Amino acid sequence: MSSSSSSSAPVQPSQLLSQIISSILTLSSNEPKSQNATISHLGAYASSRLHDLLTKSLFVSIKSLSSKHQLSALFSSSSYHSQIAQFQSQEVYEMWDEFVKFMFMGAYYVNREEYRIGSLCLTKALERFCDKIWDREAHKAIMLKDLLMEVVALCVRYAKMGDMQHTTTSSGQRSGVSAHSAGAASKDCNNALATVLMTLRNKTGRDRADKSISKKVVMLPIINYQFLIYFRIDNINMCETILIQIDGTNLFYPFQLEDYSTADQVTFDYYAGRVKLFTSEYAEASERLMRAFTRTPRRATQNKKLILRNLICVNLMMGRYPPKNLLAKYNMQYYEQLVRACATGNLKTLFAELDKHQSLWMKNGTYLLLERTKIIAYRNFLRRVCKVISSGDWRFELDKFRVAFKVVGLDMDENEVEGIVSNLIYQGYISGYISHAHQKLVTAKSFATAFPKIQNQYKKLI
């Protein structure tokens, strides 16, 4: 049975604006007067109503406007001015005025599919909300946490669409512009949003209110959105800075990480795992990504697949190879040959697979991570070579390694071979040293010691 609201025609923008102002008036007159006061039912209803009007009804209602002139007329009409005259103070009016106007502008341009301008307007709305409304006392601002997070979600969604549209427009209209320049220009919306999110997190972090009304109830979701945006703009250093701050200071106090929703915790582990993967902290990356994977519901197949892309990369670096049935379950069979090549040291197949699926893995953001698996393949390849040429003497001529590389189609000189072997020794994949005088690799006197298990390199970090 359909509801009456679903069958009725969308409310007109002028009526919607009146309803928004009415909700703000109700909310401002029903704010708790002290930190110990509870939010009244009327205030809670007004905040919920405002949330629905600004983030849902607005994007439907705004479709009836055909020009920017009509949008401007809404805020210059006599009905609008008669309503705002009811505000008890100029301060309350100024708090909400610009935020509401930018929300209307953002919705207007989004409806016209001008996503870049729409995104920047929505980000401006978030900035005004952060500075004028959220920065107030916690016992007043906390009523609007759901509205805040919905506005953040809208900004994140349309920042991506705005930059994608701008990239397409730039590549289509600007002849002679390099791909690098177009790529830099295409991050304007996300860069602007990153700045506002940082301000929002800082203002939220300064709150010292009691847990029951603390703004920090939204701290973890804000951080997760920051991670998302920083990955979009390829600023992994800022993600690392956030993790350092979390480790060094309790950003969540009076909350603990476990106090937040499972979805927020899983998202945090996913991004933290990706950051640790990029900084080569494989043990912690594996732990976080595995926790995110196991805590993600089975029905969320796409999310599990997203986590698995990165989990495969980190586990390959630790000598752990995903079984075929796992890859088949998530329709990721394109990893099979690469995994087998890495495990057996089949360099020719490994390089061929990296080239074959390069565009897919670059799209997924894992190509450079999979490139790192070459070091594991080199280790496994040289281990096989040493087993073949070993005659009880644990000194191996580097020239024989060069010949072996040539047999599998890799034409290297002695300096390149020495570089690979030195790197393997430095990273702990080979236990030994290079005798430069004799151009030989000298290893420990057993294969188990000369080529220690890859997992052992990270046990001290787990």
Tab-separated table of C-alpha atoms in Angstrom:
chain	number	residue	atom	x	y	z
A	1	MET	CA	0.000	0.000	0.000
A	2	SER	CA	1.583	3.270	-1.121
A	3	SER	CA	1.830	6.240	1.190
A	4	SER	CA	0.127	9.521	0.459
A	5	SER	CA	3.486	11.305	0.220
A	6	SER	CA	4.671	9.035	-2.554
A	7	SER	CA	1.561	9.637	-4.655
A	8	SER	CA	1.429	13.403	-4.161
A	9	ALA	CA	3.169	15.836	-6.489
A	10	PRO	CA	6.605	17.177	-5.423
A	11	VAL	CA	6.388	20.316	-3.317
A	12	GLN	CA	7.224	23.561	-5.111
A	13	PRO	CA	10.576	25.224	-4.269
A	14	SER	CA	8.886	28.229	-2.634
A	15	GLN	CA	6.832	25.934	-0.398
A	16	LEU	CA	9.893	23.845	0.371
A	17	LEU	CA	11.878	26.924	1.376
A	18	SER	CA	9.044	27.962	3.686
A	19	GLN	CA	9.049	24.515	5.288
A	20	ILE	CA	12.830	24.659	5.757
A	21	ILE	CA	12.654	28.092	7.432
A	22	SER	CA	9.785	26.894	9.620
A	23	SER	CA	11.843	23.858	10.740
A	24	ILE	CA	14.845	26.060	11.509
A	25	LEU	CA	12.636	28.397	13.567
A	26	THR	CA	11.234	25.443	15.508
A	27	LEU	CA	14.702	24.000	16.020
A	28	SER	CA	16.251	27.277	17.198
A	29	SER	CA	13.435	27.889	19.684
A	30	ASN	CA	13.663	24.352	21.110
A	31	GLU	CA	17.405	24.053	21.645
A	32	PRO	CA	18.482	22.710	25.041
A	33	LYS	CA	19.400	25.544	27.363
A	34	SER	CA	22.205	23.701	29.116
A	35	GLN	CA	24.559	20.783	28.513
A	36	ASN	CA	22.567	18.645	30.935
A	37	ALA	CA	19.242	19.283	29.223
A	38	THR	CA	17.770	16.686	26.919
A	39	ILE	CA	16.625	17.457	23.403
A	40	SER	CA	12.891	18.032	23.294
A	41	HIS	CA	10.694	15.866	21.091
A	42	LEU	CA	9.789	18.961	19.096
A	43	GLY	CA	13.459	19.859	18.582
A	44	ALA	CA	14.300	16.281	17.557
A	45	TYR	CA	11.401	16.235	15.101
A	46	ALA	CA	12.468	19.593	13.648
A	47	SER	CA	16.060	18.408	13.117
A	48	SER	CA	14.848	15.194	11.458
A	49	ARG	CA	12.427	17.163	9.300
A	50	LEU	CA	15.176	19.581	8.287
A	51	HIS	CA	17.401	16.671	7.329
A	52	ASP	CA	14.748	15.253	4.986
A	53	LEU	CA	13.869	18.618	3.464
A	54	LEU	CA	17.444	19.667	2.674
A	55	THR	CA	18.882	16.368	1.486
A	56	LYS	CA	15.928	14.577	-0.103
A	57	SER	CA	12.990	16.838	-0.957
A	58	LEU	CA	15.276	19.615	-2.182
A	59	PHE	CA	16.797	17.587	-5.013
A	60	VAL	CA	13.313	16.634	-6.237
A	61	SER	CA	11.678	20.030	-5.822
A	62	ILE	CA	14.493	21.978	-7.491
A	63	LYS	CA	13.762	20.257	-10.819
A	64	SER	CA	10.847	22.629	-11.397
A	65	LEU	CA	13.209	25.616	-11.653
A	66	SER	CA	14.249	26.341	-15.211
A	67	SER	CA	16.619	29.285	-14.676
A	68	LYS	CA	19.020	30.769	-12.162
A	69	HIS	CA	16.790	33.867	-12.098
A	70	GLN	CA	13.963	31.804	-10.607
A	71	LEU	CA	16.389	30.507	-7.977
A	72	SER	CA	17.407	34.051	-7.012
A	73	ALA	CA	13.749	35.108	-6.886
A	74	LEU	CA	13.099	32.544	-4.132
A	75	PHE	CA	15.399	34.356	-1.718
A	76	SER	CA	14.224	37.836	-2.650
A	77	SER	CA	10.503	37.144	-2.395
A	78	SER	CA	8.354	38.921	0.179
A	79	SER	CA	7.253	35.586	1.688
A	80	TYR	CA	10.863	34.630	2.358
A	81	HIS	CA	11.633	37.956	4.029
A	82	SER	CA	8.477	37.817	6.122
A	83	GLN	CA	9.530	34.406	7.414
A	84	ILE	CA	13.114	35.288	8.240
A	85	ALA	CA	11.812	38.304	10.152
A	86	GLN	CA	10.575	35.786	12.719
A	87	PHE	CA	14.106	34.806	13.735
A	88	GLN	CA	14.764	35.752	17.322
A	89	SER	CA	18.221	37.128	16.534
A	90	GLN	CA	20.333	38.206	13.585
A	91	GLU	CA	22.931	35.655	14.704
A	92	VAL	CA	20.573	32.703	14.213
A	93	TYR	CA	19.483	34.028	10.808
A	94	GLU	CA	23.102	34.489	9.649
A	95	MET	CA	23.948	30.987	10.875
A	96	TRP	CA	21.508	29.373	8.480
A	97	ASP	CA	21.124	31.843	5.603
A	98	GLU	CA	24.226	31.084	3.517
A	99	PHE	CA	24.073	27.362	4.228
A	100	VAL	CA	20.526	27.075	2.901
A	101	LYS	CA	21.290	29.257	-0.134
A	102	PHE	CA	24.341	27.185	-1.110
A	103	MET	CA	22.339	23.968	-0.682
A	104	PHE	CA	19.702	25.294	-3.085
A	105	MET	CA	22.397	26.384	-5.558
A	106	GLY	CA	24.134	23.027	-5.342
A	107	ALA	CA	20.908	21.132	-5.950
A	108	TYR	CA	20.042	23.456	-8.837
A	109	TYR	CA	23.313	22.877	-10.696
A	110	VAL	CA	23.337	19.151	-9.957
A	111	ASN	CA	19.858	18.901	-11.466
A	112	ARG	CA	21.166	20.653	-14.592
A	113	GLU	CA	24.041	18.103	-14.662
A	114	GLU	CA	26.594	20.872	-14.113
A	115	TYR	CA	28.271	18.722	-11.528
A	116	ARG	CA	31.462	20.711	-11.043
A	117	ILE	CA	29.643	23.927	-10.091
A	118	GLY	CA	27.078	21.936	-8.111
A	119	SER	CA	29.846	20.168	-6.194
A	120	LEU	CA	31.620	23.406	-5.325
A	121	CYS	CA	28.325	24.943	-4.129
A	122	LEU	CA	27.591	21.936	-1.914
A	123	THR	CA	31.116	22.095	-0.514
A	124	LYS	CA	30.539	25.787	0.257
A	125	ALA	CA	27.335	24.807	2.031
A	126	LEU	CA	29.282	22.275	4.115
A	127	GLU	CA	31.891	24.930	4.889
A	128	ARG	CA	29.193	27.333	6.135
A	129	PHE	CA	27.587	24.553	8.179
A	130	CYS	CA	30.966	23.747	9.722
A	131	ASP	CA	31.830	27.382	10.546
A	132	LYS	CA	28.432	28.785	11.512
A	133	ILE	CA	26.430	25.869	12.897
A	134	TRP	CA	28.600	22.885	13.847
A	135	ASP	CA	31.106	25.128	15.621
A	136	ARG	CA	28.498	26.079	18.210
A	137	GLU	CA	28.159	24.412	21.619
A	138	ALA	CA	27.945	20.656	21.394
A	139	HIS	CA	24.548	20.364	23.064
A	140	LYS	CA	23.076	22.463	20.221
A	141	ALA	CA	25.049	21.139	17.275
A	142	ILE	CA	24.648	17.448	18.102
A	143	MET	CA	20.971	17.579	17.099
A	144	LEU	CA	22.133	18.124	13.528
A	145	LYS	CA	24.718	15.337	13.216
A	146	ASP	CA	22.559	13.351	10.772
A	147	LEU	CA	22.097	16.413	8.569
A	148	LEU	CA	25.850	17.057	8.686
A	149	MET	CA	26.793	13.545	7.603
A	150	GLU	CA	24.192	13.532	4.817
A	151	VAL	CA	25.591	16.815	3.480
A	152	VAL	CA	29.109	15.344	3.644
A	153	ALA	CA	27.905	12.280	1.708
A	154	LEU	CA	26.362	14.525	-0.969
A	155	CYS	CA	29.597	16.500	-1.250
A	156	VAL	CA	31.658	13.320	-1.616
A	157	ARG	CA	29.333	11.918	-4.288
A	158	TYR	CA	29.201	15.036	-6.450
A	159	ALA	CA	32.885	15.939	-6.005
A	160	LYS	CA	33.711	12.731	-7.855
A	161	MET	CA	31.163	13.469	-10.591
A	162	GLY	CA	32.312	17.090	-10.822
A	163	ASP	CA	35.951	16.191	-11.353
A	164	MET	CA	35.083	13.457	-13.832
A	165	GLN	CA	32.965	15.900	-15.829
A	166	HIS	CA	35.679	18.553	-15.718
A	167	THR	CA	38.292	16.040	-16.926
A	168	THR	CA	36.083	15.043	-19.853
A	169	THR	CA	35.394	18.673	-20.746
A	170	SER	CA	39.072	19.607	-20.492
A	171	SER	CA	40.226	16.737	-22.702
A	172	GLY	CA	37.530	17.488	-25.244
A	173	GLN	CA	37.898	21.260	-25.466
A	174	ARG	CA	41.507	22.093	-24.667
A	175	SER	CA	43.824	21.115	-27.456
A	176	GLY	CA	47.492	20.991	-26.529
A	177	VAL	CA	46.868	20.405	-22.820
A	178	SER	CA	48.980	17.570	-21.472
A	179	ALA	CA	47.417	14.611	-19.729
A	180	HIS	CA	49.235	15.623	-16.556
A	181	SER	CA	47.733	19.105	-16.628
A	182	ALA	CA	44.243	17.803	-17.303
A	183	GLY	CA	44.609	15.315	-14.451
A	184	ALA	CA	45.708	18.044	-12.041
A	185	ALA	CA	42.789	20.269	-13.024
A	186	SER	CA	40.339	17.403	-12.579
A	187	LYS	CA	40.905	17.279	-8.809
A	188	ASP	CA	39.550	20.733	-7.999
A	189	CYS	CA	36.306	19.538	-6.430
A	190	ASN	CA	37.947	16.849	-4.316
A	191	ASN	CA	40.757	19.196	-3.246
A	192	ALA	CA	38.223	21.795	-2.106
A	193	LEU	CA	36.292	19.157	-0.194
A	194	ALA	CA	39.494	17.792	1.405
A	195	THR	CA	40.204	21.225	2.871
A	196	VAL	CA	36.713	21.559	4.352
A	197	LEU	CA	36.780	18.019	5.777
A	198	MET	CA	40.053	18.773	7.520
A	199	THR	CA	38.508	21.873	9.097
A	200	LEU	CA	35.460	19.841	10.091
A	201	ARG	CA	37.602	17.166	11.739
A	202	ASN	CA	39.659	19.764	13.615
A	203	LYS	CA	36.548	21.525	14.942
A	204	THR	CA	35.018	18.199	15.941
A	205	GLY	CA	38.247	17.132	17.620
A	206	ARG	CA	38.269	20.215	19.848
A	207	ASP	CA	34.963	19.249	21.455
A	208	ARG	CA	35.263	18.407	25.162
A	209	ALA	CA	31.595	17.817	25.920
A	210	ASP	CA	30.161	14.856	27.767
A	211	LYS	CA	29.908	11.601	25.819
A	212	SER	CA	26.112	11.770	25.606
A	213	ILE	CA	26.243	14.998	23.573
A	214	SER	CA	29.769	14.872	22.162
A	215	LYS	CA	30.293	15.858	18.545
A	216	LYS	CA	32.925	13.143	18.363
A	217	VAL	CA	30.134	10.667	17.734
A	218	VAL	CA	30.814	11.450	14.042
A	219	MET	CA	34.633	11.563	14.264
A	220	LEU	CA	35.268	8.131	12.725
A	221	PRO	CA	32.846	8.639	9.785
A	222	ILE	CA	34.521	11.993	9.059
A	223	ILE	CA	37.978	10.363	9.088
A	224	ASN	CA	36.740	7.628	6.744
A	225	TYR	CA	35.513	10.268	4.293
A	226	GLN	CA	38.895	11.991	4.553
A	227	PHE	CA	40.623	8.732	3.635
A	228	LEU	CA	38.329	8.313	0.636
A	229	ILE	CA	39.039	11.836	-0.652
A	230	TYR	CA	42.797	11.624	-0.058
A	231	PHE	CA	42.953	8.379	-2.034
A	232	ARG	CA	41.041	10.094	-4.844
A	233	ILE	CA	43.587	12.901	-5.030
A	234	ASP	CA	46.562	10.540	-4.512
A	235	ASN	CA	47.604	12.128	-1.228
A	236	ILE	CA	48.530	9.032	0.759
A	237	ASN	CA	50.842	11.089	2.991
A	238	MET	CA	47.837	12.818	4.565
A	239	CYS	CA	46.252	9.432	5.289
A	240	GLU	CA	49.453	8.380	7.021
A	241	THR	CA	49.433	11.613	9.038
A	242	ILE	CA	45.906	10.888	10.263
A	243	LEU	CA	46.917	7.383	11.394
A	244	ILE	CA	49.922	8.811	13.245
A	245	GLN	CA	47.647	11.310	14.991
A	246	ILE	CA	45.247	8.535	15.995
A	247	ASP	CA	48.119	6.480	17.420
A	248	GLY	CA	49.652	9.456	19.211
A	249	THR	CA	46.516	11.072	20.625
A	250	ASN	CA	43.083	9.721	21.390
A	251	LEU	CA	41.153	11.586	18.708
A	252	PHE	CA	37.978	9.700	19.584
A	253	TYR	CA	37.836	10.415	23.329
A	254	PRO	CA	35.412	10.083	25.114
A	255	PHE	CA	34.622	7.349	22.591
A	256	GLN	CA	36.637	4.250	21.780
A	257	LEU	CA	36.948	2.842	18.283
A	258	GLU	CA	34.685	-0.035	19.326
A	259	ASP	CA	31.877	2.419	20.152
A	260	TYR	CA	31.316	3.234	16.484
A	261	SER	CA	29.223	1.154	14.111
A	262	THR	CA	30.650	-2.036	12.606
A	263	ALA	CA	30.351	-0.488	9.142
A	264	ASP	CA	32.499	2.486	10.188
A	265	GLN	CA	35.068	0.214	11.843
A	266	VAL	CA	35.299	-1.985	8.744
A	267	THR	CA	35.714	1.070	6.503
A	268	PHE	CA	38.442	2.405	8.776
A	269	ASP	CA	40.322	-0.921	8.742
A	270	TYR	CA	40.035	-1.059	4.948
A	271	TYR	CA	41.585	2.370	4.400
A	272	ALA	CA	44.156	1.955	7.182
A	273	GLY	CA	45.172	-1.376	5.619
A	274	ARG	CA	45.596	0.264	2.228
A	275	VAL	CA	47.760	3.002	3.738
A	276	LYS	CA	49.959	0.425	5.474
A	277	LEU	CA	50.233	-1.489	2.207
A	278	PHE	CA	51.527	1.603	0.396
A	279	THR	CA	54.061	2.241	3.175
A	280	SER	CA	55.277	-1.395	2.969
A	281	GLU	CA	54.054	-2.268	6.487
A	282	TYR	CA	52.744	-5.556	5.185
A	283	ALA	CA	52.055	-7.348	8.459
A	284	GLU	CA	49.756	-4.618	9.787
A	285	ALA	CA	48.208	-4.116	6.351
A	286	SER	CA	47.365	-7.808	6.159
A	287	GLU	CA	45.901	-7.813	9.671
A	288	ARG	CA	43.658	-4.796	9.046
A	289	LEU	CA	42.480	-5.915	5.616
A	290	MET	CA	41.766	-9.428	6.826
A	291	ARG	CA	39.746	-8.046	9.731
A	292	ALA	CA	37.804	-5.812	7.350
A	293	PHE	CA	37.182	-8.752	4.998
A	294	THR	CA	35.948	-11.160	7.683
A	295	ARG	CA	33.679	-8.547	9.309
A	296	THR	CA	32.044	-7.536	6.034
A	297	PRO	CA	28.655	-9.281	5.614
A	298	ARG	CA	28.541	-12.096	3.065
A	299	ARG	CA	25.832	-10.349	1.095
A	300	ALA	CA	28.146	-7.352	0.504
A	301	THR	CA	29.945	-9.130	-2.318
A	302	GLN	CA	31.254	-6.002	-4.021
A	303	ASN	CA	32.731	-4.676	-0.773
A	304	LYS	CA	34.415	-8.003	-0.106
A	305	LYS	CA	35.838	-7.972	-3.607
A	306	LEU	CA	37.132	-4.437	-3.097
A	307	ILE	CA	38.960	-5.503	0.062
A	308	LEU	CA	40.222	-8.701	-1.548
A	309	ARG	CA	41.981	-6.768	-4.331
A	310	ASN	CA	44.306	-5.232	-1.771
A	311	LEU	CA	44.449	-8.295	0.472
A	312	ILE	CA	45.768	-10.382	-2.420
A	313	CYS	CA	48.543	-7.839	-3.023
A	314	VAL	CA	49.739	-7.779	0.580
A	315	ASN	CA	49.521	-11.546	0.996
A	316	LEU	CA	51.563	-12.122	-2.159
A	317	MET	CA	54.266	-9.935	-0.622
A	318	MET	CA	54.159	-12.191	2.450
A	319	GLY	CA	54.279	-15.459	0.521
A	320	ARG	CA	50.615	-16.277	1.012
A	321	TYR	CA	48.795	-17.338	-2.130
A	322	PRO	CA	44.991	-17.191	-2.450
A	323	PRO	CA	43.327	-20.530	-3.321
A	324	LYS	CA	41.538	-20.973	-6.641
A	325	ASN	CA	38.123	-21.452	-5.048
A	326	LEU	CA	38.381	-18.058	-3.330
A	327	LEU	CA	39.239	-16.336	-6.616
A	328	ALA	CA	36.414	-18.175	-8.385
A	329	LYS	CA	33.906	-17.249	-5.672
A	330	TYR	CA	34.470	-13.539	-6.293
A	331	ASN	CA	34.966	-13.863	-10.058
A	332	MET	CA	38.630	-12.882	-9.857
A	333	GLN	CA	40.156	-15.709	-11.889
A	334	TYR	CA	42.358	-13.191	-13.710
A	335	TYR	CA	44.693	-13.414	-10.696
A	336	GLU	CA	45.261	-17.169	-11.066
A	337	GLN	CA	48.158	-17.120	-13.525
A	338	LEU	CA	49.877	-14.243	-11.750
A	339	VAL	CA	49.610	-15.991	-8.368
A	340	ARG	CA	50.965	-19.241	-9.788
A	341	ALA	CA	53.806	-17.417	-11.550
A	342	CYS	CA	54.732	-15.587	-8.369
A	343	ALA	CA	54.697	-18.785	-6.298
A	344	THR	CA	56.814	-20.775	-8.761
A	345	GLY	CA	59.128	-17.953	-9.844
A	346	ASN	CA	57.915	-18.100	-13.447
A	347	LEU	CA	59.134	-14.628	-14.436
A	348	LYS	CA	58.063	-14.827	-18.072
A	349	THR	CA	54.437	-15.577	-17.149
A	350	LEU	CA	54.463	-12.994	-14.360
A	351	PHE	CA	55.575	-10.181	-16.665
A	352	ALA	CA	53.123	-11.306	-19.344
A	353	GLU	CA	50.222	-11.274	-16.857
A	354	LEU	CA	51.156	-7.822	-15.559
A	355	ASP	CA	51.091	-6.515	-19.128
A	356	LYS	CA	47.926	-8.396	-20.064
A	357	HIS	CA	45.806	-7.012	-17.219
A	358	GLN	CA	47.590	-3.698	-16.782
A	359	SER	CA	44.587	-1.522	-17.660
A	360	LEU	CA	42.299	-3.447	-15.262
A	361	TRP	CA	44.738	-3.289	-12.356
A	362	MET	CA	45.487	0.369	-12.978
A	363	LYS	CA	41.756	1.058	-12.883
A	364	ASN	CA	41.552	-0.850	-9.587
A	365	GLY	CA	44.523	1.083	-8.211
A	366	THR	CA	46.578	-2.071	-7.545
A	367	TYR	CA	48.974	-2.210	-10.503
A	368	LEU	CA	51.928	-0.592	-8.709
A	369	LEU	CA	51.321	-2.861	-5.724
A	370	LEU	CA	51.325	-5.953	-7.928
A	371	GLU	CA	54.552	-4.709	-9.520
A	372	ARG	CA	56.143	-5.186	-6.105
A	373	THR	CA	55.482	-8.922	-6.319
A	374	LYS	CA	58.355	-9.156	-8.802
A	375	ILE	CA	60.750	-9.293	-5.844
A	376	ILE	CA	58.977	-12.427	-4.558
A	377	ALA	CA	59.103	-14.010	-8.013
A	378	TYR	CA	62.825	-13.191	-8.276
A	379	ARG	CA	63.403	-14.858	-4.918
A	380	ASN	CA	61.518	-18.010	-5.907
A	381	PHE	CA	63.200	-18.095	-9.334
A	382	LEU	CA	66.725	-17.835	-7.902
A	383	ARG	CA	65.912	-20.452	-5.288
A	384	ARG	CA	65.014	-22.877	-8.063
A	385	VAL	CA	68.162	-21.966	-10.014
A	386	CYS	CA	70.354	-22.508	-6.944
A	387	LYS	CA	68.795	-25.923	-6.374
A	388	VAL	CA	69.631	-26.912	-9.958
A	389	ILE	CA	73.228	-25.679	-10.015
A	390	SER	CA	74.117	-26.531	-6.413
A	391	SER	CA	76.867	-29.126	-6.029
A	392	GLY	CA	77.329	-28.979	-2.292
A	393	ASP	CA	79.170	-25.665	-2.533
A	394	TRP	CA	77.083	-22.759	-1.231
A	395	ARG	CA	78.814	-20.249	-3.485
A	396	PHE	CA	76.937	-19.453	-6.684
A	397	GLU	CA	78.361	-17.585	-9.670
A	398	LEU	CA	76.353	-14.486	-10.551
A	399	ASP	CA	77.034	-15.161	-14.231
A	400	LYS	CA	75.030	-18.377	-13.988
A	401	PHE	CA	72.101	-16.314	-12.706
A	402	ARG	CA	72.506	-14.043	-15.733
A	403	VAL	CA	72.366	-17.050	-18.045
A	404	ALA	CA	69.272	-18.364	-16.261
A	405	PHE	CA	67.555	-14.993	-16.670
A	406	LYS	CA	68.420	-15.039	-20.365
A	407	VAL	CA	66.899	-18.507	-20.779
A	408	VAL	CA	63.522	-17.192	-19.584
A	409	GLY	CA	63.734	-14.180	-21.892
A	410	LEU	CA	65.266	-11.551	-19.590
A	411	ASP	CA	68.480	-10.201	-21.071
A	412	MET	CA	70.402	-8.639	-18.159
A	413	ASP	CA	73.987	-7.545	-17.659
A	414	GLU	CA	76.011	-8.421	-14.562
A	415	ASN	CA	75.201	-5.112	-12.844
A	416	GLU	CA	71.448	-5.714	-13.133
A	417	VAL	CA	71.820	-9.262	-11.800
A	418	GLU	CA	73.944	-8.039	-8.893
A	419	GLY	CA	71.370	-5.338	-8.165
A	420	ILE	CA	68.523	-7.877	-7.947
A	421	VAL	CA	70.525	-10.224	-5.708
A	422	SER	CA	71.660	-7.344	-3.466
A	423	ASN	CA	68.065	-6.191	-3.075
A	424	LEU	CA	66.946	-9.696	-2.126
A	425	ILE	CA	69.700	-9.886	0.499
A	426	TYR	CA	68.856	-6.414	1.830
A	427	GLN	CA	65.172	-7.278	2.216
A	428	GLY	CA	65.946	-10.561	3.941
A	429	TYR	CA	64.736	-12.884	1.188
A	430	ILE	CA	68.233	-14.379	0.820
A	431	SER	CA	70.560	-15.020	3.735
A	432	GLY	CA	74.073	-14.408	2.461
A	433	TYR	CA	76.408	-11.878	0.854
A	434	ILE	CA	78.022	-11.109	-2.488
A	435	SER	CA	81.735	-11.712	-2.905
A	436	HIS	CA	82.648	-8.972	-5.356
A	437	ALA	CA	86.152	-10.290	-5.799
A	438	HIS	CA	84.844	-13.612	-7.114
A	439	GLN	CA	81.460	-12.361	-8.399
A	440	LYS	CA	79.650	-14.997	-6.381
A	441	LEU	CA	76.699	-15.200	-4.047
A	442	VAL	CA	77.708	-16.851	-0.777
A	443	THR	CA	74.772	-18.216	1.233
A	444	ALA	CA	74.096	-20.188	4.383
A	445	LYS	CA	74.669	-23.914	4.014
A	446	SER	CA	71.075	-25.077	3.698
A	447	PHE	CA	68.232	-23.962	1.477
A	448	ALA	CA	65.949	-23.474	4.462
A	449	THR	CA	68.430	-20.962	5.874
A	450	ALA	CA	69.679	-19.492	2.603
A	451	PHE	CA	66.133	-18.765	1.443
A	452	PRO	CA	64.145	-18.224	4.670
A	453	LYS	CA	60.378	-18.454	4.519
A	454	ILE	CA	58.923	-15.188	3.345
A	455	GLN	CA	56.464	-15.009	6.251
A	456	ASN	CA	59.399	-15.054	8.673
A	457	GLN	CA	60.466	-11.612	7.478
A	458	TYR	CA	57.334	-10.133	9.063
A	459	LYS	CA	56.782	-12.250	12.179
A	460	LYS	CA	58.593	-9.738	14.348
A	461	LEU	CA	56.093	-7.094	13.225
A	462	ILE	CA	52.909	-9.105	13.834
